[in-house]
Short mmCIF file of C-alpha atoms in Angstrom, two decimals:
data_model
loop_
_atom_site.label_atom_id
_atom_site.label_comp_id
_atom_site.label_asym_id
_atom_site.label_seq_id
_atom_site.Cartn_x
_atom_site.Cartn_y
_atom_site.Cartn_z
CA MET A 130 21.25 -32.03 -33.40
CA THR A 131 20.15 -30.03 -30.58
CA VAL A 132 16.75 -30.22 -28.82
CA THR A 133 16.18 -26.50 -30.15
CA ALA A 134 16.83 -27.17 -33.52
CA ASP A 135 14.80 -30.63 -33.40
CA MET A 136 11.81 -28.73 -32.07
CA LEU A 137 12.02 -26.07 -34.41
CA ARG A 138 11.93 -28.53 -37.42
CA SER A 139 8.96 -30.36 -35.66
CA HIS A 140 6.47 -27.38 -35.92
CA PRO A 141 3.55 -27.59 -37.70
CA GLY A 142 3.92 -24.51 -39.79
CA TYR A 143 3.66 -20.60 -39.10
CA HIS A 144 7.26 -20.48 -39.81
CA GLY A 145 7.11 -16.71 -40.90
CA GLY A 146 10.32 -17.10 -43.00
CA VAL A 147 13.10 -16.66 -40.56
CA ASP A 148 16.57 -18.52 -41.09
CA GLU A 149 16.45 -21.59 -39.46
CA GLU A 150 20.02 -21.99 -38.80
CA ALA A 151 20.55 -18.56 -37.50
CA LEU A 152 17.50 -18.92 -35.03
CA ALA A 153 18.44 -22.04 -33.70
CA ALA A 154 21.82 -20.76 -32.83
CA CYS A 155 20.47 -17.54 -31.54
CA ILE A 156 18.09 -19.33 -29.15
CA ASP A 157 21.40 -21.62 -28.11
CA ALA A 158 23.39 -18.83 -27.54
CA VAL A 159 20.91 -16.49 -25.80
CA ALA A 160 19.70 -19.67 -23.16
CA GLU A 161 23.62 -20.41 -22.47
CA CYS A 162 24.71 -16.62 -21.77
CA ALA A 163 21.60 -16.56 -19.61
CA THR A 164 23.15 -19.50 -17.60
CA ALA A 165 26.61 -18.03 -17.55
CA CYS A 166 25.58 -14.48 -16.32
CA THR A 167 23.63 -16.41 -13.68
CA ALA A 168 26.71 -18.21 -12.33
CA CYS A 169 28.67 -15.27 -12.93
CA VAL A 170 26.40 -12.96 -10.43
CA ASP A 171 26.55 -15.98 -8.12
CA ALA A 172 30.53 -16.72 -8.02
CA CYS A 173 30.99 -12.53 -8.03
CA LEU A 174 28.79 -12.55 -4.73
CA ALA A 175 30.82 -15.01 -3.13
CA ASP A 176 34.04 -12.81 -3.67
CA ASP A 177 36.39 -11.57 -0.86
CA ASP A 178 34.84 -8.01 -2.23
CA PRO A 179 31.75 -7.93 -4.06
CA SER A 180 31.54 -4.61 -3.83
CA ARG A 181 34.34 -4.32 -6.09
CA LEU A 182 31.94 -6.47 -8.70
CA ARG A 183 28.60 -3.99 -8.57
CA ALA A 184 28.67 -3.21 -11.56
CA THR A 185 29.57 -6.76 -13.25
CA ILE A 186 26.60 -8.03 -11.21
CA ARG A 187 24.11 -5.31 -12.33
CA ALA A 188 25.27 -6.27 -15.85
CA ASP A 189 25.46 -9.87 -15.90
CA GLN A 190 21.64 -10.25 -13.66
CA ASP A 191 20.06 -7.72 -16.18
CA CYS A 192 21.92 -9.83 -19.19
CA ALA A 193 20.64 -13.14 -17.58
CA ASP A 194 17.05 -11.79 -17.51
CA VAL A 195 16.67 -10.37 -21.23
CA CYS A 196 18.40 -13.32 -22.64
CA SER A 197 16.03 -15.53 -20.89
CA THR A 198 13.34 -13.65 -22.08
CA THR A 199 14.67 -13.85 -25.44
CA ALA A 200 14.96 -17.50 -25.56
CA THR A 201 11.55 -17.86 -24.80
CA VAL A 202 10.22 -15.59 -27.29
CA LEU A 203 12.57 -16.93 -30.18
CA SER A 204 11.62 -20.70 -29.67
CA ARG A 205 8.10 -19.43 -30.43
CA ARG A 206 7.03 -19.58 -33.94
CA THR A 207 3.42 -19.39 -34.23
CA GLU A 208 1.56 -15.79 -35.33
CA PRO A 209 5.24 -14.09 -34.89
CA ASP A 210 5.13 -10.53 -34.89
CA VAL A 211 8.42 -9.17 -36.58
CA ASN A 212 8.43 -5.62 -34.70
CA VAL A 213 8.32 -7.24 -31.19
CA LEU A 214 11.32 -9.61 -32.01
CA ARG A 215 13.73 -7.11 -33.56
CA ALA A 216 12.87 -4.77 -30.46
CA LEU A 217 13.80 -7.81 -28.44
CA LEU A 218 16.62 -9.05 -30.22
CA GLU A 219 17.95 -5.38 -29.89
CA ALA A 220 17.39 -5.22 -26.55
CA CYS A 221 19.30 -8.64 -25.72
CA ARG A 222 22.17 -7.29 -27.97
CA VAL A 223 22.42 -4.29 -25.74
CA ALA A 224 22.28 -5.74 -22.95
CA CYS A 225 25.16 -8.76 -23.85
CA ARG A 226 27.34 -5.81 -24.88
CA ARG A 227 26.95 -3.73 -21.31
CA SER A 228 27.79 -7.49 -19.82
CA VAL A 229 31.08 -8.04 -21.88
CA ASP A 230 32.41 -4.26 -21.11
CA ALA A 231 31.26 -4.85 -17.38
CA ALA A 232 32.91 -8.62 -16.98
CA ARG A 233 36.08 -8.06 -19.27
CA GLU A 234 37.94 -5.81 -16.85
CA HIS A 235 37.63 -8.85 -14.21
CA ALA A 236 38.46 -11.42 -17.09
CA ASP A 237 42.09 -11.54 -16.02
CA ARG A 238 41.24 -11.88 -12.26
CA ASN A 239 38.43 -13.93 -11.98
CA ASP A 240 37.81 -17.06 -14.64
CA HIS A 241 34.30 -17.05 -13.95
CA CYS A 242 34.08 -13.26 -15.70
CA ARG A 243 36.16 -14.92 -18.41
CA VAL A 244 33.51 -17.81 -19.31
CA CYS A 245 30.74 -15.22 -19.02
CA THR A 246 32.57 -12.73 -21.40
CA GLY A 247 32.74 -15.63 -24.06
CA ALA A 248 28.94 -16.43 -23.66
CA ALA A 249 27.72 -12.74 -23.73
CA ARG A 250 30.05 -12.14 -26.60
CA ARG A 251 28.49 -15.03 -28.33
CA ALA A 252 25.07 -13.94 -27.87
CA GLU A 253 25.56 -10.75 -28.53
CA ASP A 254 27.18 -11.74 -32.03
CA ALA A 255 24.10 -14.07 -32.78
CA CYS A 256 21.42 -11.63 -32.32
CA THR A 257 23.52 -9.15 -34.40
CA THR A 258 23.22 -12.25 -37.09
CA LEU A 259 19.52 -13.08 -36.65
CA LEU A 260 18.56 -8.96 -36.59
CA ARG A 261 20.12 -8.95 -40.00
CA ARG A 262 18.15 -12.07 -41.49
CA LEU A 263 14.76 -11.06 -39.92
CA MET B 62 1.96 3.05 -0.40
CA THR B 63 2.55 0.34 -2.93
CA VAL B 64 5.73 -2.06 -1.59
CA THR B 65 7.26 -0.99 -4.81
CA ALA B 66 7.50 2.34 -3.53
CA ASP B 67 8.64 1.36 -0.65
CA MET B 68 11.31 -0.91 -1.57
CA LEU B 69 12.39 1.94 -4.00
CA ARG B 70 12.88 4.70 -1.29
CA SER B 71 14.50 2.29 1.14
CA HIS B 72 17.82 1.57 -1.68
CA PRO B 73 20.92 2.98 0.10
CA GLY B 74 21.88 4.82 -2.97
CA TYR B 75 23.05 4.52 -6.49
CA HIS B 76 19.83 6.16 -7.58
CA GLY B 77 20.84 7.42 -11.44
CA GLY B 78 18.28 10.63 -11.40
CA VAL B 79 15.36 8.73 -12.11
CA ASP B 80 12.01 9.87 -11.50
CA GLU B 81 10.72 8.12 -8.92
CA GLU B 82 7.21 8.15 -8.99
CA ALA B 83 7.06 7.27 -12.75
CA LEU B 84 9.62 4.78 -12.05
CA ALA B 85 7.29 2.91 -9.56
CA ALA B 86 4.18 3.37 -11.66
CA CYS B 87 5.83 1.72 -14.70
CA ILE B 88 7.36 -1.29 -12.62
CA ASP B 89 3.99 -1.61 -11.06
CA ALA B 90 1.74 -1.50 -14.53
CA VAL B 91 4.21 -3.83 -15.94
CA ALA B 92 4.16 -6.48 -13.52
CA GLU B 93 0.21 -6.20 -13.46
CA CYS B 94 0.17 -6.57 -17.14
CA ALA B 95 2.45 -9.69 -17.22
CA THR B 96 -0.42 -10.99 -14.70
CA ALA B 97 -3.19 -10.24 -17.16
CA CYS B 98 -1.57 -11.50 -20.33
CA THR B 99 -0.57 -14.86 -18.40
CA ALA B 100 -3.98 -14.99 -17.32
CA CYS B 101 -5.75 -14.22 -20.58
CA VAL B 102 -3.38 -16.80 -22.43
CA ASP B 103 -4.56 -19.23 -20.30
CA ALA B 104 -8.68 -18.07 -20.64
CA CYS B 105 -8.03 -18.09 -24.41
CA LEU B 106 -6.41 -21.60 -24.15
CA ALA B 107 -9.84 -22.76 -22.38
CA ASP B 108 -12.03 -21.08 -25.24
CA ASP B 109 -14.63 -23.66 -27.22
CA ASP B 110 -12.08 -22.65 -30.33
CA PRO B 111 -8.47 -21.52 -29.26
CA SER B 112 -7.85 -21.55 -32.68
CA ARG B 113 -9.28 -18.11 -33.55
CA LEU B 114 -7.30 -16.80 -30.66
CA ARG B 115 -3.90 -17.79 -31.47
CA ALA B 116 -2.41 -14.23 -32.46
CA THR B 117 -3.91 -12.83 -29.34
CA ILE B 118 -2.22 -15.96 -27.20
CA ARG B 119 1.09 -15.46 -28.78
CA ALA B 120 1.05 -11.46 -28.48
CA ASP B 121 -0.06 -12.30 -24.48
CA GLN B 122 2.79 -14.75 -24.28
CA ASP B 123 5.50 -12.93 -25.52
CA CYS B 124 3.92 -9.41 -23.60
CA ALA B 125 3.92 -11.31 -20.11
CA ASP B 126 7.67 -12.48 -20.51
CA VAL B 127 8.75 -9.23 -21.88
CA CYS B 128 6.81 -7.22 -18.96
CA SER B 129 7.95 -9.71 -16.31
CA THR B 130 11.71 -8.88 -17.23
CA THR B 131 11.37 -5.42 -17.35
CA ALA B 132 9.65 -4.97 -14.03
CA THR B 133 12.68 -6.99 -12.62
CA VAL B 134 15.32 -4.99 -14.61
CA LEU B 135 13.49 -1.47 -13.32
CA SER B 136 13.46 -2.76 -9.62
CA ARG B 137 17.08 -2.46 -9.60
CA ARG B 138 18.88 0.47 -8.99
CA THR B 139 22.39 -0.56 -8.20
CA GLU B 140 24.75 0.54 -10.94
CA PRO B 141 22.01 1.21 -13.76
CA ASP B 142 22.99 1.58 -17.65
CA VAL B 143 20.79 3.61 -19.30
CA ASN B 144 20.92 2.05 -22.90
CA VAL B 145 20.07 -1.31 -21.58
CA LEU B 146 16.76 0.57 -19.64
CA ARG B 147 15.87 2.22 -22.59
CA ALA B 148 16.01 -0.65 -25.25
CA LEU B 149 13.97 -2.91 -23.02
CA LEU B 150 11.71 -0.23 -22.26
CA GLU B 151 11.27 -0.08 -26.06
CA ALA B 152 11.16 -3.85 -26.60
CA CYS B 153 8.43 -3.83 -23.62
CA ARG B 154 6.25 -0.88 -25.06
CA VAL B 155 6.28 -3.02 -28.50
CA ALA B 156 5.28 -6.17 -27.05
CA CYS B 157 2.61 -4.11 -24.96
CA ARG B 158 1.06 -2.42 -28.15
CA ARG B 159 1.34 -5.93 -30.13
CA SER B 160 -0.85 -7.13 -26.98
CA VAL B 161 -3.56 -4.21 -27.05
CA ASP B 162 -3.81 -5.01 -30.76
CA ALA B 163 -4.54 -8.37 -30.90
CA ALA B 164 -6.53 -8.71 -28.17
CA ARG B 165 -8.86 -5.54 -28.63
CA GLU B 166 -10.48 -7.62 -31.22
CA HIS B 167 -12.08 -9.97 -29.16
CA ALA B 168 -12.60 -7.67 -26.32
CA ASP B 169 -16.11 -7.50 -26.81
CA ARG B 170 -16.85 -11.21 -26.93
CA ASN B 171 -14.23 -12.20 -24.20
CA ASP B 172 -14.07 -10.19 -20.95
CA HIS B 173 -10.74 -11.56 -19.99
CA CYS B 174 -9.22 -10.09 -23.48
CA ARG B 175 -11.07 -6.52 -22.40
CA VAL B 176 -9.10 -6.49 -18.97
CA CYS B 177 -6.04 -7.82 -20.41
CA THR B 178 -6.18 -4.69 -22.91
CA GLY B 179 -6.46 -2.24 -20.46
CA ALA B 180 -3.41 -3.42 -18.68
CA ALA B 181 -1.24 -3.33 -21.66
CA ARG B 182 -2.46 -0.03 -22.60
CA ARG B 183 -1.51 1.12 -18.97
CA ALA B 184 1.83 -0.42 -19.26
CA GLU B 185 2.26 0.71 -22.81
CA ASP B 186 1.65 3.92 -21.70
CA ALA B 187 3.49 3.87 -18.25
CA CYS B 188 6.95 2.46 -20.72
CA THR B 189 6.39 5.71 -22.94
CA THR B 190 6.39 8.08 -19.87
CA LEU B 191 9.14 6.41 -18.27
CA LEU B 192 11.09 6.47 -21.31
CA ARG B 193 10.71 10.41 -21.70
CA ARG B 194 11.95 10.60 -18.52
CA LEU B 195 15.55 8.39 -18.70
CA MET C 103 32.68 -29.44 -21.43
CA THR C 104 29.39 -27.12 -21.48
CA VAL C 105 29.46 -23.29 -19.90
CA THR C 106 27.43 -24.81 -17.12
CA ALA C 107 30.37 -27.38 -15.95
CA ASP C 108 32.78 -24.46 -17.08
CA MET C 109 31.18 -22.01 -14.55
CA LEU C 110 30.51 -24.54 -12.03
CA ARG C 111 34.34 -24.89 -11.57
CA SER C 112 35.34 -21.32 -11.40
CA HIS C 113 33.01 -20.51 -8.71
CA PRO C 114 35.37 -19.25 -5.94
CA GLY C 115 33.80 -21.34 -3.25
CA TYR C 116 30.85 -22.32 -0.80
CA HIS C 117 30.51 -25.37 -2.59
CA GLY C 118 28.23 -27.12 0.07
CA GLY C 119 29.39 -30.50 -0.81
CA VAL C 120 27.04 -30.97 -3.92
CA ASP C 121 28.13 -33.69 -6.50
CA GLU C 122 29.67 -31.34 -9.29
CA GLU C 123 28.48 -33.97 -12.03
CA ALA C 124 25.03 -34.45 -11.27
CA LEU C 125 24.52 -31.04 -10.58
CA ALA C 126 25.82 -29.95 -14.17
CA ALA C 127 23.94 -32.88 -15.60
CA CYS C 128 20.64 -31.51 -13.76
CA ILE C 129 20.96 -27.69 -14.77
CA ASP C 130 21.90 -28.62 -18.49
CA ALA C 131 18.77 -31.27 -18.35
CA VAL C 132 16.31 -29.03 -16.68
CA ALA C 133 17.09 -26.06 -18.75
CA GLU C 134 16.91 -28.05 -22.14
CA CYS C 135 13.55 -29.21 -20.87
CA ALA C 136 12.10 -26.00 -20.60
CA THR C 137 13.81 -25.22 -24.10
CA ALA C 138 11.63 -27.73 -25.45
CA CYS C 139 8.43 -27.13 -23.68
CA THR C 140 8.21 -23.76 -24.61
CA ALA C 141 8.85 -24.92 -28.39
CA CYS C 142 6.02 -27.65 -27.71
CA VAL C 143 3.22 -25.46 -26.51
CA ASP C 144 3.94 -22.94 -29.27
CA ALA C 145 3.77 -26.27 -31.51
CA CYS C 146 0.64 -27.68 -29.74
CA LEU C 147 -1.12 -23.96 -30.46
CA ALA C 148 -0.56 -24.24 -34.39
CA ASP C 149 -2.09 -27.74 -34.29
CA ASP C 150 -5.20 -27.82 -36.35
CA ASP C 151 -7.16 -28.29 -32.90
CA PRO C 152 -5.39 -26.72 -30.37
CA SER C 153 -8.36 -27.83 -28.12
CA ARG C 154 -7.51 -31.50 -28.14
CA LEU C 155 -4.40 -30.53 -26.51
CA ARG C 156 -5.33 -28.42 -23.73
CA ALA C 157 -3.73 -30.72 -21.06
CA THR C 158 -0.33 -31.25 -22.88
CA ILE C 159 -0.29 -27.00 -23.51
CA ARG C 160 -1.23 -26.67 -19.53
CA ALA C 161 1.73 -29.41 -18.62
CA ASP C 162 4.45 -28.02 -20.52
CA GLN C 163 3.70 -24.33 -19.87
CA ASP C 164 3.91 -25.18 -15.97
CA CYS C 165 6.98 -27.45 -16.64
CA ALA C 166 9.23 -24.94 -18.58
CA ASP C 167 8.64 -22.00 -16.07
CA VAL C 168 9.05 -24.45 -13.17
CA CYS C 169 12.44 -26.09 -15.22
CA SER C 170 13.71 -22.73 -15.85
CA THR C 171 13.65 -21.35 -12.24
CA THR C 172 15.30 -24.65 -11.34
CA ALA C 173 17.92 -24.20 -13.84
CA THR C 174 18.50 -20.69 -12.30
CA VAL C 175 18.61 -21.52 -8.45
CA LEU C 176 20.73 -24.82 -9.08
CA SER C 177 23.46 -22.63 -10.88
CA ARG C 178 23.51 -20.73 -7.86
CA ARG C 179 26.71 -21.99 -5.50
CA THR C 180 26.91 -19.23 -2.58
CA GLU C 181 24.93 -19.90 0.87
CA PRO C 182 22.80 -22.33 -0.42
CA ASP C 183 19.74 -24.06 1.25
CA VAL C 184 19.24 -27.49 0.98
CA ASN C 185 16.02 -27.50 2.38
CA VAL C 186 14.89 -24.74 -0.59
CA LEU C 187 16.72 -26.83 -3.17
CA ARG C 188 14.80 -30.17 -2.24
CA ALA C 189 11.67 -28.70 -2.41
CA LEU C 190 12.09 -27.18 -6.06
CA LEU C 191 13.68 -30.10 -7.02
CA GLU C 192 10.74 -32.11 -5.82
CA ALA C 193 8.46 -29.60 -7.87
CA CYS C 194 10.18 -29.98 -10.48
CA ARG C 195 10.51 -33.92 -10.85
CA VAL C 196 6.69 -33.92 -10.41
CA ALA C 197 5.92 -31.10 -12.95
CA CYS C 198 8.07 -32.94 -15.79
CA ARG C 199 6.51 -36.36 -14.98
CA ARG C 200 2.98 -34.29 -15.52
CA SER C 201 4.41 -32.85 -18.70
CA VAL C 202 5.70 -36.47 -19.90
CA ASP C 203 2.33 -38.00 -18.83
CA ALA C 204 0.50 -35.61 -20.82
CA ALA C 205 2.64 -35.16 -24.03
CA ARG C 206 3.39 -38.87 -24.43
CA GLU C 207 -0.42 -39.44 -25.66
CA HIS C 208 0.21 -37.68 -28.79
CA ALA C 209 3.85 -38.46 -29.12
CA ASP C 210 3.13 -40.64 -32.20
CA ARG C 211 0.99 -38.20 -33.92
CA ASN C 212 2.92 -34.85 -33.23
CA ASP C 213 6.74 -35.29 -33.56
CA HIS C 214 7.12 -32.06 -31.20
CA CYS C 215 5.29 -34.16 -28.39
CA ARG C 216 7.90 -37.12 -28.74
CA VAL C 217 11.01 -34.86 -28.74
CA CYS C 218 9.43 -32.83 -25.42
CA THR C 219 8.57 -35.81 -24.06
CA GLY C 220 12.29 -37.34 -24.24
CA ALA C 221 13.56 -33.91 -22.81
CA ALA C 222 11.09 -33.87 -20.02
CA ARG C 223 11.89 -37.41 -18.94
CA ARG C 224 15.50 -36.66 -18.92
CA ALA C 225 14.94 -33.84 -16.67
CA GLU C 226 12.58 -35.72 -14.12
CA ASP C 227 15.55 -38.31 -13.90
CA ALA C 228 18.12 -35.73 -13.28
CA CYS C 229 16.31 -33.93 -10.48
CA THR C 230 15.72 -37.59 -9.32
CA THR C 231 19.41 -38.18 -9.05
CA LEU C 232 20.40 -35.13 -7.68
CA LEU C 233 17.53 -35.21 -5.10
CA ARG C 234 19.60 -38.41 -3.85
CA ARG C 235 22.85 -36.71 -3.53
CA LEU C 236 21.61 -33.62 -1.90
CA MET D 200 -10.72 -5.39 -7.09
CA THR D 201 -7.38 -6.19 -8.53
CA VAL D 202 -6.59 -7.12 -12.17
CA THR D 203 -5.79 -10.59 -10.78
CA ALA D 204 -9.60 -11.24 -9.29
CA ASP D 205 -10.62 -9.51 -12.36
CA MET D 206 -9.01 -12.25 -14.45
CA LEU D 207 -9.87 -14.99 -12.37
CA ARG D 208 -13.31 -14.44 -12.71
CA SER D 209 -13.34 -13.71 -16.33
CA HIS D 210 -12.12 -16.87 -16.92
CA PRO D 211 -14.37 -19.52 -19.33
CA GLY D 212 -14.18 -22.66 -17.17
CA TYR D 213 -12.18 -25.40 -16.18
CA HIS D 214 -11.84 -23.93 -12.53
CA GLY D 215 -10.93 -26.96 -10.85
CA GLY D 216 -12.91 -26.30 -7.61
CA VAL D 217 -10.03 -23.92 -5.94
CA ASP D 218 -11.29 -21.59 -3.17
CA GLU D 219 -11.36 -18.28 -5.68
CA GLU D 220 -10.52 -15.67 -2.60
CA ALA D 221 -7.55 -17.50 -1.30
CA LEU D 222 -6.25 -17.81 -4.74
CA ALA D 223 -6.33 -14.43 -5.62
CA ALA D 224 -4.90 -13.41 -2.32
CA CYS D 225 -1.91 -16.18 -3.25
CA ILE D 226 -1.19 -14.92 -6.41
CA ASP D 227 -0.83 -10.98 -5.43
CA ALA D 228 1.18 -12.13 -2.29
CA VAL D 229 3.75 -14.03 -4.04
CA ALA D 230 4.10 -11.62 -6.85
CA GLU D 231 4.45 -8.64 -4.48
CA CYS D 232 6.99 -11.03 -2.87
CA ALA D 233 9.05 -11.50 -6.18
CA THR D 234 9.14 -8.00 -6.43
CA ALA D 235 10.35 -6.79 -3.24
CA CYS D 236 12.80 -9.79 -2.81
CA THR D 237 14.13 -8.28 -6.47
CA ALA D 238 14.60 -4.74 -5.02
CA CYS D 239 16.39 -6.49 -1.79
CA VAL D 240 18.54 -8.13 -3.27
CA ASP D 241 19.99 -5.03 -5.58
CA ALA D 242 19.32 -3.05 -2.05
CA CYS D 243 21.32 -5.49 -0.40
CA LEU D 244 24.43 -5.37 -3.14
CA ALA D 245 24.51 -1.63 -3.03
CA ASP D 246 25.27 -2.01 1.05
CA ASP D 247 28.76 -0.64 2.12
CA ASP D 248 29.78 -4.15 2.73
CA PRO D 249 27.87 -6.30 0.67
CA SER D 250 29.84 -9.82 1.81
CA ARG D 251 28.07 -9.34 5.12
CA LEU D 252 24.35 -10.23 3.21
CA ARG D 253 25.50 -12.78 1.37
CA ALA D 254 23.11 -15.45 3.09
CA THR D 255 20.18 -12.70 2.71
CA ILE D 256 21.06 -11.99 -1.06
CA ARG D 257 20.99 -15.72 -1.93
CA ALA D 258 17.92 -16.48 -0.17
CA ASP D 259 15.88 -13.39 -1.56
CA GLN D 260 17.52 -14.55 -5.33
CA ASP D 261 15.95 -17.56 -5.01
CA CYS D 262 12.76 -16.28 -3.54
CA ALA D 263 12.13 -14.13 -6.22
CA ASP D 264 12.35 -16.65 -8.94
CA VAL D 265 10.05 -19.29 -7.19
CA CYS D 266 7.32 -17.05 -6.28
CA SER D 267 7.83 -15.47 -9.74
CA THR D 268 6.94 -18.80 -11.23
CA THR D 269 4.27 -19.71 -8.42
CA ALA D 270 2.30 -16.43 -9.48
CA THR D 271 2.48 -17.55 -13.20
CA VAL D 272 1.27 -20.82 -12.53
CA LEU D 273 -1.34 -20.34 -9.99
CA SER D 274 -2.50 -17.61 -12.97
CA ARG D 275 -3.47 -20.73 -15.12
CA ARG D 276 -6.93 -22.48 -14.42
CA THR D 277 -6.87 -24.80 -17.69
CA GLU D 278 -6.45 -28.67 -16.70
CA PRO D 279 -4.97 -28.02 -13.66
CA ASP D 280 -2.92 -30.87 -11.73
CA VAL D 281 -3.51 -30.65 -8.08
CA ASN D 282 0.02 -32.50 -7.43
CA VAL D 283 2.28 -29.99 -9.47
CA LEU D 284 0.28 -27.13 -7.70
CA ARG D 285 1.06 -28.38 -4.43
CA ALA D 286 4.66 -29.23 -4.76
CA LEU D 287 5.16 -25.89 -6.01
CA LEU D 288 3.50 -24.05 -3.61
CA GLU D 289 5.31 -26.14 -1.15
CA ALA D 290 8.68 -25.08 -2.46
CA CYS D 291 7.01 -21.46 -2.62
CA ARG D 292 6.70 -21.76 0.97
CA VAL D 293 10.12 -22.87 1.83
CA ALA D 294 11.71 -20.22 -0.13
CA CYS D 295 9.80 -17.53 1.39
CA ARG D 296 10.38 -19.09 4.96
CA ARG D 297 13.86 -19.28 4.10
CA SER D 298 13.67 -15.61 3.06
CA VAL D 299 12.19 -14.26 6.30
CA ASP D 300 14.55 -16.10 8.47
CA ALA D 301 17.69 -14.78 6.29
CA ALA D 302 16.35 -10.91 5.82
CA ARG D 303 15.00 -10.48 9.74
CA GLU D 304 18.75 -10.62 10.97
CA HIS D 305 18.93 -7.16 9.04
CA ALA D 306 15.31 -5.69 9.16
CA ASP D 307 16.78 -3.47 12.07
CA ARG D 308 19.41 -1.84 10.23
CA ASN D 309 18.17 -2.26 6.90
CA ASP D 310 14.98 -0.62 6.28
CA HIS D 311 14.48 -2.79 2.71
CA CYS D 312 15.14 -5.96 4.68
CA ARG D 313 12.34 -5.15 6.81
CA VAL D 314 10.22 -4.50 4.18
CA CYS D 315 10.90 -7.31 2.36
CA THR D 316 10.59 -9.83 5.43
CA GLY D 317 7.02 -8.43 5.57
CA ALA D 318 6.41 -9.60 2.09
CA ALA D 319 7.91 -12.73 2.46
CA ARG D 320 5.97 -13.63 5.37
CA ARG D 321 3.17 -12.50 4.05
CA ALA D 322 3.49 -14.81 0.83
CA GLU D 323 4.53 -17.58 3.19
CA ASP D 324 1.26 -17.39 4.60
CA ALA D 325 -0.69 -17.45 1.56
CA CYS D 326 0.90 -20.34 0.18
CA THR D 327 0.11 -22.29 3.40
CA THR D 328 -3.78 -21.07 3.13
CA LEU D 329 -4.17 -22.05 -0.33
CA LEU D 330 -2.32 -25.48 0.07
CA ARG D 331 -5.01 -26.27 2.74
CA ARG D 332 -7.56 -25.44 0.37
CA LEU D 333 -6.20 -27.17 -2.85
#
């Protein structure tokens, strides 16, 4: 079991009825996507010609920030507000989708874009799944 | 002029047609709200009985995180994606509204909740204004 | 292999001589600690009497923020500056130690403090190890 | 008066003896530096040849992250730990100095690097001043 699932289970209460497994999976997927996007931005910057990767860099920068905040907010169980969760998961889904669209064009040439595309796709799916269960 | 407006004006291009004044005002308002919410969470925690302030603390924690990410994303002008901006501004608006609703109940007794409510209301308004101009 | 190790390996260059394994282990440990601390803060807030947990909450809040920034900075390989890395790893080590000291007092009663103490101890160790190899 | 000073003054207690004015000035300076660095990274990315600005981009990315975390941690007054504050202010000072050194080379040609250098220098000074008063 991951630390995430361990922490969710040890919370004293205030669970608000969210599906525990979908929640833990989403937290881990968006946190992993944030890590992948941060590293992909950096790898793009080290490219021979970073100017050709501007759209990918921008998409990954935003995706890293939104995913990181989403992981943090989802990790809280006390006094949740479903409107905030929904709106943030929706923003996260959109940012992940943008990242997939921008990075996959370079997935053949850049291995880091390929790995990042995979992480962003999994995060997008995890947000979509969790949105359905809120 | 603020550093924010100064930086927006010195960007070499890729502006994407956003209203400069509304953008700078929104960045400053959400950054200020993040600062106010972080301090309000901390002041609530120092309260004689923090348990009565749980909903405010939670709302302010989320609002600080979402506002901080929104300020960061809005500060970028290169290769913007209007869908990401819209979804994030909408999430920020919802998080600010939640913070206003939770903190204003305590605004009479806690000065920090009063100041925080004002900052969150200004941030909510700035997001609403910018959303209309995107 | 984790996404972290995968991303580090796919970076086009600019490695700066850091021990790859210690780096990936440190990024994962501090990212996990950030997640654990965020959840622990929230679980402490849901306690019957959060006022008895103020020092733990504060320590975990700071530890989450510093660990999250450390994970982000360590994930970058392009044009590194060893002075920045050293100073940040040192700050992270201190924040993790503070978190261990504050949370372990409550580890017997609160399972979330026990899990968080373990994550903070692993993050502290990973920072110490990486500092030696920079 | 800024929202920062307003919030510091409305905190119910736990002040820990820090110089209020130096603290508010430091929070505002590092928050402003974070904003400037985020915008400078983005403006550098929009440059005709971003590859010549790699060291500045990397320095500003790290500086934005460390300054943002420092602003957040400094905004908390409850149960402070002077070792964490010192280590983080020291890391922030080093990150700001690195940013000044990297960006000033481009200050003549890029107005955003000039503005960012100023913000980073003010943040570095504010950290140094606050470190002396802790």
